[in-house]
Coordinates of C-alpha atoms in Angstrom, one line a residue:
M1 CA 0.0 0.0 0.0
T2 CA 1.4 3.4 -1.0
K3 CA 1.0 6.5 1.3
N4 CA 1.8 10.1 0.7
M5 CA 3.9 11.7 3.5
H6 CA 7.0 13.9 4.1
V7 CA 10.4 12.3 3.8
Y8 CA 11.0 12.5 7.6
Q9 CA 7.9 10.5 8.1
A10 CA 8.9 8.0 5.4
I11 CA 12.2 7.4 7.0
A12 CA 10.6 6.7 10.4
Q13 CA 8.0 4.4 8.8
A14 CA 10.6 2.6 6.8
T15 CA 12.6 2.0 9.9
A16 CA 9.5 0.7 11.7
D17 CA 8.7 -1.6 8.7
H18 CA 11.9 -3.5 9.6
G19 CA 10.5 -4.4 13.0
V20 CA 12.3 -1.7 14.9
D21 CA 10.5 -0.5 18.1
T22 CA 13.5 1.2 19.9
M23 CA 15.7 3.9 18.6
F24 CA 18.7 5.4 20.5
G25 CA 19.9 8.9 19.7
L26 CA 20.4 12.6 20.2
M27 CA 18.2 15.0 18.3
G28 CA 19.4 17.9 16.1
D29 CA 18.3 19.9 13.1
A30 CA 18.5 17.1 10.6
N31 CA 16.8 14.3 12.5
L32 CA 14.4 15.8 15.1
F33 CA 11.2 15.5 13.0
M34 CA 12.1 11.9 12.0
V35 CA 12.5 11.0 15.6
D36 CA 9.2 12.7 16.5
S37 CA 7.4 10.7 13.7
F38 CA 8.9 7.4 14.9
V39 CA 7.5 8.0 18.3
R40 CA 4.1 9.5 17.5
D41 CA 3.2 7.9 14.2
C42 CA 5.0 4.5 14.6
D43 CA 4.5 3.9 18.3
G44 CA 8.3 3.6 18.7
R45 CA 10.4 4.2 21.8
F46 CA 13.2 6.8 21.6
V47 CA 16.0 6.6 24.1
P48 CA 17.8 10.0 24.3
A49 CA 21.5 9.9 25.1
A50 CA 23.6 12.6 26.5
H51 CA 26.3 12.2 23.9
E52 CA 26.0 11.1 20.2
G53 CA 28.6 8.4 20.5
S54 CA 26.7 6.9 23.5
S55 CA 23.7 6.4 21.3
V56 CA 25.7 4.2 18.9
L57 CA 27.2 2.2 21.8
M58 CA 23.8 1.7 23.3
A59 CA 22.6 0.3 20.0
L60 CA 25.6 -2.0 19.7
A61 CA 24.9 -3.7 23.0
Y62 CA 21.2 -3.8 22.3
A63 CA 22.0 -5.6 19.0
H64 CA 24.3 -8.1 20.7
V65 CA 21.9 -8.9 23.6
A66 CA 18.6 -8.9 21.6
G67 CA 20.1 -10.6 18.6
K68 CA 18.8 -8.2 16.0
V69 CA 19.7 -5.1 14.0
A70 CA 19.6 -2.0 16.3
V71 CA 19.1 1.6 15.3
A72 CA 20.6 4.9 16.5
T73 CA 20.2 8.4 15.1
V74 CA 22.3 11.6 15.2
T75 CA 22.3 14.9 13.3
H76 CA 25.1 16.2 11.1
G77 CA 28.7 17.3 11.4
P78 CA 30.1 17.2 14.9
A79 CA 27.3 14.8 15.9
L80 CA 28.7 12.3 13.5
T81 CA 32.3 12.9 14.3
N82 CA 31.4 12.3 18.0
C83 CA 30.5 8.7 16.9
V84 CA 33.8 7.8 15.3
T85 CA 35.1 5.6 18.2
A86 CA 31.7 4.0 18.7
L87 CA 31.4 3.1 15.0
T88 CA 34.9 1.7 15.0
E89 CA 34.0 -0.4 18.0
G90 CA 31.0 -1.8 16.2
A91 CA 32.9 -2.4 13.0
R92 CA 35.7 -4.2 14.7
G93 CA 33.1 -6.2 16.7
H94 CA 31.1 -7.2 13.6
I95 CA 27.9 -5.9 15.2
P96 CA 24.9 -5.2 12.8
M97 CA 23.3 -1.8 13.5
V98 CA 22.0 1.1 11.5
L99 CA 22.9 4.8 12.2
L100 CA 20.4 7.3 10.8
A101 CA 22.7 10.3 10.4
G102 CA 21.5 13.7 9.3
D103 CA 23.6 15.6 6.8
T104 CA 23.8 19.3 6.1
P105 CA 21.6 20.6 3.2
V106 CA 22.9 19.7 -0.3
A107 CA 22.0 23.3 -1.3
N108 CA 24.4 24.8 1.2
P109 CA 27.9 23.5 0.7
R110 CA 29.3 26.2 3.1
H111 CA 27.2 25.1 6.0
L112 CA 29.0 25.6 9.3
Q113 CA 28.7 22.0 10.2
G114 CA 29.3 20.6 6.7
I115 CA 31.8 17.8 6.4
D116 CA 32.4 14.9 4.0
Q117 CA 30.5 12.4 6.0
R118 CA 31.2 9.5 3.7
E119 CA 34.9 9.8 4.3
V120 CA 34.4 10.1 8.1
V121 CA 32.4 6.9 8.1
K122 CA 34.8 5.1 5.8
A123 CA 37.7 5.7 8.2
T124 CA 35.8 3.8 11.0
G125 CA 35.3 0.6 9.0
A126 CA 31.5 1.1 9.0
G127 CA 29.4 1.1 5.8
F128 CA 27.8 4.0 4.1
V129 CA 24.4 4.4 2.3
Q130 CA 23.3 7.7 0.8
L131 CA 19.7 8.7 0.9
R132 CA 19.4 9.5 -2.8
A133 CA 16.1 11.2 -3.3
P134 CA 12.6 11.5 -1.7
E135 CA 11.3 8.7 -3.9
T136 CA 14.0 6.2 -2.9
V137 CA 13.6 6.5 0.9
A138 CA 12.1 3.0 1.5
M139 CA 14.7 1.3 -0.8
D140 CA 17.6 3.2 0.8
V141 CA 16.5 2.3 4.3
A142 CA 16.0 -1.3 3.2
Q143 CA 19.5 -1.4 1.7
A144 CA 21.0 -0.1 5.0
F145 CA 19.3 -2.9 7.0
Y146 CA 20.2 -5.5 4.5
R147 CA 23.9 -4.5 4.5
A148 CA 24.0 -4.4 8.3
Q149 CA 23.0 -8.0 8.4
V150 CA 25.0 -9.5 5.6
E151 CA 28.2 -7.4 6.3
R152 CA 27.8 -7.7 10.1
R153 CA 28.9 -4.2 10.8
P154 CA 27.3 -0.7 11.4
I155 CA 25.8 1.0 8.3
V156 CA 25.3 4.7 8.3
L157 CA 22.4 6.0 6.3
N158 CA 23.2 9.6 5.3
M159 CA 20.1 11.9 5.3
P160 CA 20.4 15.4 3.8
A161 CA 18.4 17.9 5.9
D162 CA 16.8 19.6 2.9
F163 CA 15.0 16.4 2.0
M164 CA 13.0 16.2 5.2
W165 CA 10.0 18.3 4.4
Q166 CA 9.7 17.2 0.7
E167 CA 6.8 15.0 -0.3
A168 CA 7.3 11.3 -0.8
E169 CA 5.2 8.3 -1.7
H170 CA 6.0 5.5 0.8
K171 CA 5.6 1.8 0.1
A172 CA 7.1 -0.8 2.5
Q173 CA 10.4 -2.3 1.2
V174 CA 12.1 -5.0 3.2
L175 CA 15.0 -7.0 1.6
E176 CA 14.9 -10.6 2.8
V177 CA 18.3 -11.7 4.0
F178 CA 19.4 -15.3 3.2
T179 CA 21.0 -16.3 6.5
A180 CA 21.0 -20.1 6.1
P181 CA 24.7 -21.0 6.6
G182 CA 26.6 -23.3 4.3
G183 CA 27.9 -26.7 5.2
V184 CA 31.4 -28.0 4.3
A185 CA 31.6 -29.7 0.9
P186 CA 33.4 -33.0 0.6
G187 CA 36.9 -32.8 -0.7
D188 CA 40.6 -33.1 0.0
I189 CA 40.7 -30.4 2.7
L190 CA 37.8 -32.0 4.6
D191 CA 39.6 -35.4 4.4
E192 CA 42.8 -33.9 5.6
A193 CA 41.1 -32.2 8.5
I194 CA 39.3 -35.4 9.6
G195 CA 42.6 -37.3 9.3
M196 CA 44.3 -34.8 11.6
I197 CA 41.5 -35.1 14.1
A198 CA 41.3 -38.9 13.9
S199 CA 45.1 -39.2 14.6
A200 CA 45.2 -36.7 17.5
R201 CA 45.8 -38.0 20.9
R202 CA 45.2 -34.8 22.7
P203 CA 42.6 -32.8 20.7
L204 CA 41.0 -29.7 22.0
I205 CA 37.9 -27.8 20.7
L206 CA 38.0 -24.0 20.7
A207 CA 34.9 -21.9 20.0
G208 CA 34.8 -18.2 19.3
G209 CA 32.0 -15.7 18.9
G210 CA 31.2 -17.0 15.4
A211 CA 30.3 -20.4 16.8
V212 CA 27.9 -19.5 19.6
A213 CA 24.9 -20.9 17.7
A214 CA 26.7 -24.3 17.3
R215 CA 27.0 -25.0 21.0
D216 CA 25.2 -28.3 21.0
Q217 CA 27.0 -29.7 17.9
L218 CA 30.4 -28.7 19.3
I219 CA 29.6 -30.5 22.6
K220 CA 28.6 -33.6 20.8
L221 CA 31.9 -33.6 18.8
A222 CA 33.9 -32.9 22.0
D223 CA 32.2 -35.8 23.8
R224 CA 32.8 -38.1 20.9
L225 CA 36.5 -37.2 20.8
E226 CA 36.8 -37.0 24.6
A227 CA 38.3 -33.5 24.0
P228 CA 38.2 -30.6 26.4
L229 CA 36.3 -27.5 25.4
A230 CA 37.5 -23.9 25.5
T231 CA 36.3 -20.5 24.3
T232 CA 37.7 -17.2 23.2
L233 CA 36.8 -14.2 25.4
K234 CA 33.9 -13.3 23.1
A235 CA 32.3 -16.7 23.6
K236 CA 32.8 -16.7 27.4
G237 CA 30.1 -18.8 29.1
L238 CA 29.2 -20.9 26.0
F239 CA 30.1 -24.2 27.6
N240 CA 29.0 -23.4 31.2
G241 CA 28.1 -26.6 33.0
H242 CA 30.0 -29.0 30.8
P243 CA 32.4 -31.2 32.8
Y244 CA 35.4 -30.6 30.6
N245 CA 35.0 -26.8 30.0
I246 CA 38.4 -25.2 30.7
D247 CA 36.9 -21.7 30.1
I248 CA 38.9 -19.0 28.3
F249 CA 41.7 -20.0 25.9
G250 CA 44.9 -18.0 25.7
T251 CA 46.5 -15.3 27.8
L252 CA 43.4 -15.3 30.1
S253 CA 43.6 -19.1 30.8
T254 CA 44.5 -20.4 34.2
P255 CA 48.2 -21.5 34.5
A256 CA 47.1 -25.1 34.5
A257 CA 44.8 -24.6 31.5
Y258 CA 47.6 -22.8 29.7
D259 CA 49.9 -25.8 30.2
L260 CA 47.2 -28.2 29.0
I261 CA 46.7 -26.2 25.8
A262 CA 50.4 -26.2 25.2
Q263 CA 50.4 -30.0 25.6
S264 CA 47.6 -30.6 23.1
D265 CA 48.4 -31.8 19.6
C266 CA 45.4 -30.7 17.6
I267 CA 43.2 -27.6 18.1
I268 CA 39.9 -27.5 16.2
C269 CA 38.9 -23.9 16.0
F270 CA 35.3 -22.9 15.2
G271 CA 34.2 -19.3 14.6
T272 CA 37.3 -17.5 15.8
A273 CA 39.8 -15.4 13.9
L274 CA 42.6 -16.5 16.4
H275 CA 43.5 -13.1 17.7
D276 CA 47.0 -12.7 19.1
F277 CA 45.7 -12.7 22.7
T278 CA 43.9 -16.0 22.0
T279 CA 47.0 -17.7 20.7
D280 CA 49.4 -15.8 23.0
R281 CA 51.0 -14.3 19.8
G282 CA 51.2 -17.8 18.3
K283 CA 53.0 -19.5 21.2
L284 CA 50.0 -21.7 22.0
M285 CA 49.7 -23.0 18.5
T286 CA 53.3 -24.2 17.9
D287 CA 54.0 -27.9 17.4
K288 CA 50.3 -28.9 16.9
R289 CA 47.8 -29.2 14.0
I290 CA 45.4 -26.3 13.6
I291 CA 42.0 -26.7 11.9
Q292 CA 40.1 -23.5 11.4
V293 CA 36.4 -23.4 10.6
D294 CA 34.6 -20.1 9.9
I295 CA 31.7 -18.9 7.7
E296 CA 33.6 -15.7 7.1
P297 CA 36.5 -16.2 4.7
T298 CA 38.4 -13.1 6.0
A299 CA 38.6 -14.7 9.5
I300 CA 40.8 -17.5 8.3
G301 CA 44.5 -17.0 8.1
G302 CA 44.4 -13.5 9.7
G303 CA 46.3 -14.5 12.9
L304 CA 48.1 -17.6 11.7
H305 CA 48.1 -20.1 8.8
P306 CA 46.1 -23.2 9.8
D307 CA 46.9 -26.7 8.6
A308 CA 43.3 -27.1 7.3
A309 CA 40.9 -24.2 6.6
L310 CA 37.1 -24.8 6.0
V311 CA 34.9 -21.9 5.0
A312 CA 31.7 -23.2 6.3
D313 CA 29.1 -23.1 9.2
S314 CA 30.5 -24.3 12.5
G315 CA 27.5 -26.4 13.5
L316 CA 27.1 -28.2 10.1
T317 CA 30.9 -28.8 10.0
A318 CA 31.0 -30.3 13.5
D319 CA 28.1 -32.6 12.4
T320 CA 30.0 -33.6 9.3
I321 CA 33.2 -34.4 11.1
L322 CA 31.2 -36.4 13.7
Y323 CA 29.5 -38.4 11.0
W324 CA 32.8 -39.4 9.3
L325 CA 34.5 -40.3 12.6
D326 CA 31.6 -42.6 13.3
E327 CA 31.7 -44.1 9.8
A328 CA 35.4 -44.8 10.1
E329 CA 34.9 -46.1 13.7
I330 CA 37.6 -43.8 15.0
A331 CA 38.3 -44.4 18.7
A332 CA 38.0 -41.6 21.2
S333 CA 41.2 -39.9 22.3
G334 CA 40.8 -40.5 26.0
F335 CA 42.2 -37.0 26.6
T336 CA 39.5 -35.9 29.1
R337 CA 40.1 -39.0 31.3
E338 CA 43.4 -37.4 32.4
L339 CA 41.9 -34.1 33.4
D340 CA 41.3 -32.5 36.9
I341 CA 38.9 -29.8 35.8
E342 CA 38.9 -28.1 39.2
T343 CA 42.6 -27.5 38.9
L344 CA 42.3 -26.4 35.3
T345 CA 39.7 -23.7 36.1
A346 CA 41.1 -22.2 39.3
H347 CA 42.8 -18.9 39.0
P348 CA 45.4 -18.2 41.7
L349 CA 44.2 -15.8 44.4
G350 CA 47.6 -14.3 45.4
S351 CA 48.0 -12.3 48.6
N352 CA 44.9 -11.1 50.5
K353 CA 46.8 -8.1 51.9
T354 CA 46.6 -4.5 50.8
A355 CA 47.4 -1.0 52.2
E356 CA 45.3 0.7 54.8
G357 CA 42.2 2.4 53.3
Y358 CA 42.2 0.2 50.2
V359 CA 40.4 -3.1 49.3
N360 CA 42.2 -6.1 47.8
Y361 CA 41.0 -6.2 44.2
V362 CA 41.2 -9.9 43.5
Q363 CA 39.6 -10.8 46.8
A364 CA 36.8 -8.3 46.1
L365 CA 36.1 -9.8 42.7
E366 CA 35.9 -13.3 44.2
R367 CA 33.4 -12.1 46.8
L368 CA 31.4 -10.2 44.2
E369 CA 31.3 -13.3 42.0
E370 CA 29.5 -15.1 44.9
A371 CA 27.2 -12.2 45.7
L372 CA 26.1 -10.6 42.4
P373 CA 22.8 -11.7 40.7
K374 CA 23.4 -14.9 38.9
D375 CA 21.1 -14.2 36.0
R376 CA 23.0 -11.0 35.2
A377 CA 24.1 -9.5 31.9
L378 CA 27.8 -8.7 32.3
V379 CA 29.3 -5.7 30.6
T380 CA 32.9 -4.6 30.9
D381 CA 34.7 -1.4 30.0
G382 CA 38.3 -1.5 28.7
G383 CA 41.4 -1.0 30.6
R384 CA 43.8 -2.4 33.2
F385 CA 41.2 -3.8 35.6
M386 CA 39.2 -5.8 33.1
T387 CA 41.3 -8.9 32.6
E388 CA 40.8 -10.0 36.2
V389 CA 37.0 -9.4 35.7
W390 CA 37.0 -11.5 32.5
C391 CA 38.7 -14.3 34.4
R392 CA 36.9 -14.2 37.7
I393 CA 33.3 -12.9 37.0
S394 CA 31.1 -15.3 35.2
A395 CA 28.5 -14.7 32.5
P396 CA 25.5 -16.9 32.0
N397 CA 26.1 -17.1 28.2
P398 CA 27.9 -15.2 25.4
Q399 CA 24.7 -13.3 24.5
S400 CA 24.6 -11.9 28.1
F401 CA 28.3 -10.9 28.0
V402 CA 29.2 -7.6 26.4
V403 CA 32.9 -6.8 25.9
T404 CA 33.7 -3.2 24.9
A405 CA 37.3 -3.9 23.9
N406 CA 37.0 -4.4 20.1
F407 CA 39.0 -1.2 19.5
G408 CA 41.0 -1.1 22.7
S409 CA 39.2 2.0 24.0
I410 CA 38.1 2.8 27.5
G411 CA 35.0 4.8 28.5
L412 CA 32.4 2.7 26.5
G413 CA 31.0 0.4 29.2
L414 CA 28.3 2.4 30.9
Q415 CA 26.7 3.3 27.5
E416 CA 26.6 -0.3 26.4
A417 CA 25.3 -1.4 29.7
I418 CA 22.3 0.8 29.1
G419 CA 21.7 -0.9 25.7
A420 CA 22.0 -4.3 27.3
G421 CA 19.5 -3.4 30.0
L422 CA 16.9 -2.2 27.5
A423 CA 17.4 -5.3 25.3
A424 CA 16.7 -7.6 28.3
P425 CA 14.7 -5.6 30.8
D426 CA 14.1 -8.6 33.1
Q427 CA 17.8 -9.2 33.5
P428 CA 19.9 -7.2 35.9
V429 CA 23.0 -5.6 34.4
V430 CA 26.4 -5.6 36.1
M431 CA 29.0 -3.3 34.6
F432 CA 32.7 -3.1 35.6
S433 CA 34.8 0.0 34.8
G434 CA 38.0 1.6 35.8
D435 CA 38.1 5.1 37.2
G436 CA 39.5 6.7 34.1
G437 CA 36.9 4.9 31.9
F438 CA 34.1 6.0 34.1
M439 CA 35.3 9.6 34.1
M440 CA 35.6 9.5 30.3
G441 CA 32.3 8.0 29.4
G442 CA 30.3 6.8 32.4
I443 CA 29.4 10.0 34.2
N444 CA 27.6 11.6 31.3
E445 CA 25.3 8.6 30.9
F446 CA 24.8 7.4 34.4
N447 CA 21.8 9.8 34.7
T448 CA 20.4 8.3 31.5
A449 CA 20.3 4.9 33.3
V450 CA 18.6 6.7 36.2
R451 CA 16.0 8.3 34.0
L452 CA 15.3 4.9 32.4
G453 CA 15.0 3.2 35.8
L454 CA 17.4 0.4 34.8
D455 CA 18.4 -2.4 37.2
L456 CA 22.1 -1.6 36.9
I457 CA 25.0 -2.3 39.2
V458 CA 28.2 -0.4 38.4
I459 CA 31.4 -1.4 40.0
V460 CA 34.2 1.2 39.6
A461 CA 37.8 0.1 40.3
N462 CA 39.3 3.4 41.5
D463 CA 43.1 3.4 41.9
S464 CA 43.2 7.2 41.3
A465 CA 45.4 6.8 38.2
Y466 CA 45.5 5.7 34.6
G467 CA 46.8 2.3 35.7
A468 CA 48.4 0.9 32.6
E469 CA 50.5 4.0 32.2
H470 CA 51.2 4.1 36.0
I471 CA 52.7 0.6 35.8
Q472 CA 55.0 1.5 32.9
F473 CA 56.5 4.4 34.8
L474 CA 57.0 2.2 37.9
D475 CA 58.6 -0.6 35.8
R476 CA 61.2 1.9 34.5
K477 CA 61.7 3.3 38.0
M478 CA 60.3 6.7 36.9
D479 CA 58.0 9.1 38.8
P480 CA 54.4 8.0 38.0
S481 CA 52.8 11.2 39.3
L482 CA 51.7 12.4 35.9
T483 CA 49.3 9.4 35.7
E484 CA 47.7 10.0 39.1
F485 CA 44.4 11.8 39.6
H486 CA 42.5 13.0 42.6
W487 CA 39.1 12.2 41.4
P488 CA 35.9 13.2 43.1
S489 CA 33.9 10.6 44.9
F490 CA 32.2 8.4 42.3
A491 CA 29.8 7.1 44.9
G492 CA 28.9 10.7 45.6
I493 CA 28.5 11.5 41.9
A494 CA 26.1 8.6 41.5
K495 CA 23.9 9.9 44.3
S496 CA 24.0 13.4 42.8
L497 CA 22.8 12.0 39.5
G498 CA 19.8 10.3 41.1
G499 CA 21.2 6.8 41.8
E500 CA 22.8 5.1 44.7
G501 CA 26.5 5.1 45.6
I502 CA 28.6 3.1 48.0
E503 CA 32.3 3.6 48.8
V504 CA 34.4 0.5 49.7
R505 CA 37.7 0.9 51.5
N506 CA 37.9 -2.5 53.3
S507 CA 36.2 -5.9 53.5
T508 CA 33.6 -4.6 56.0
D509 CA 32.5 -1.9 53.6
L510 CA 32.3 -4.5 50.8
E511 CA 30.0 -6.7 52.9
E512 CA 27.8 -3.7 53.6
A513 CA 27.7 -2.8 49.9
I514 CA 26.7 -6.3 49.0
A515 CA 24.0 -6.3 51.6
G516 CA 22.7 -3.0 50.2
L517 CA 22.3 -4.6 46.7
K518 CA 19.4 -6.6 48.0
T519 CA 17.3 -3.5 48.5
R520 CA 18.5 -1.5 45.5
K521 CA 15.8 0.5 43.7
G522 CA 17.7 1.7 40.6
P523 CA 21.2 2.2 39.2
T524 CA 23.7 1.6 42.0
L525 CA 27.4 2.3 42.0
I526 CA 30.0 0.5 44.2
E527 CA 33.3 2.3 44.3
L528 CA 36.3 0.1 45.1
H529 CA 39.2 2.1 46.4
L530 CA 42.4 0.4 45.3
D531 CA 46.1 0.9 45.9
P532 CA 47.6 1.9 42.5
H533 CA 50.9 0.2 43.5
D534 CA 49.1 -3.1 44.2
V535 CA 46.8 -4.0 41.4
P536 CA 47.2 -7.2 39.3
R537 CA 48.7 -6.6 35.9
M538 CA 46.8 -7.0 32.7
R539 CA 46.9 -10.5 31.3
I540 CA 47.3 -9.6 27.7

């Protein structure tokens, strides 16, 4: 059915035609009427952020947790440049979302906020779609959504402001995306891969973020081979509950698991690009056969050259390998019969001492792991403190685990925690951040979480310094004072922004903070005061 409307209404309606009911953003000259139409004409929900980049980050986490394309919107010029880090984070993380970005009027090339927006977007690794004319609105929006899904990255739809009040005929246009994955075709490479697996005495199965949907098939294959299971950081929690799950593979492994990986003779990798931190810069992959399976051709061979590479769906490939192992009556390896899984998954605690007025970070994390809500979504910022969080704080499954470290930035966690909370409103969100990251990106959106009434627990590790840099000065016996900051009370800031805030300087304070979580009524911040000279080093 065709309807006559203004372009701003057509954009809103075309977005709603794709099943979108939530839009994150910040309004400006080029998008305010579209947002108004999305809310009033399409019964949509608009989530206003305090900063444009925040709206993109919220959408990224929403897409990850909800499992669908998310949408954000900003206006032109500086609004878009404020999104550069967030778009890069999304592109590096292969997260499908659409950013409806206004642009300055085509008729005014000397507009104060004019910029070549295509080139800005191109630099981030995101895709770009130009709104061509009033009559192409529905097709252009459909193209942006289609590309977001098949390219698995953010796509920016560029909307000139001078189109908005022009007349348009709108007819729903939705491009169906073929998402059925391909299986592995019979051939020499498959035969070679199966031969390597069949002859392995100590095989291990590694799953990354691209293999999350194949959980059941990978477990069947592991059980058939009697091989332990491990995940990359992105797939943390995938094999929770399995008796031979050794958890994260690589520099974040326990010492015992690291040694076990080094002793294995064949690693079957599903849905992982084998990042340097996963392989410990290749050290963990030496003197063993590597089989890499991924639906994305560019993921293969990026970190190291595998002995066999299969461009195919992880689940179907696991089923195929299992079938031929059974047909050939290959005996199980017996590898898991040798394992003491409790030893393999126990991270050392180290000393429980710390200076007066500070809490021991590792001991605090262990206690929080026991006390925090079990059905949580776990969101982590970047920075020095996060590697211990990744190792010691569990996530129920990969979909409920949001890592904001695709670009190595800090200051992105609180924004993504908001998106995660809105995607799964019945699930409490726990977000960990360092002090520098919270100052950079958390303060300006904590009140957004308050306004939305989210069930959010924020734990800020405050060592009054930029810790990674602080360590480098100390290692070279140099004065680290340039890295040190006298921050305000984060707990006090949380209260001033409408939430709850609790300061923790010792184990008694920590127990009181944990007890207070039982009666929390909105966003709550726990500030852990840490000694900058006594914080565990990053494990990467």
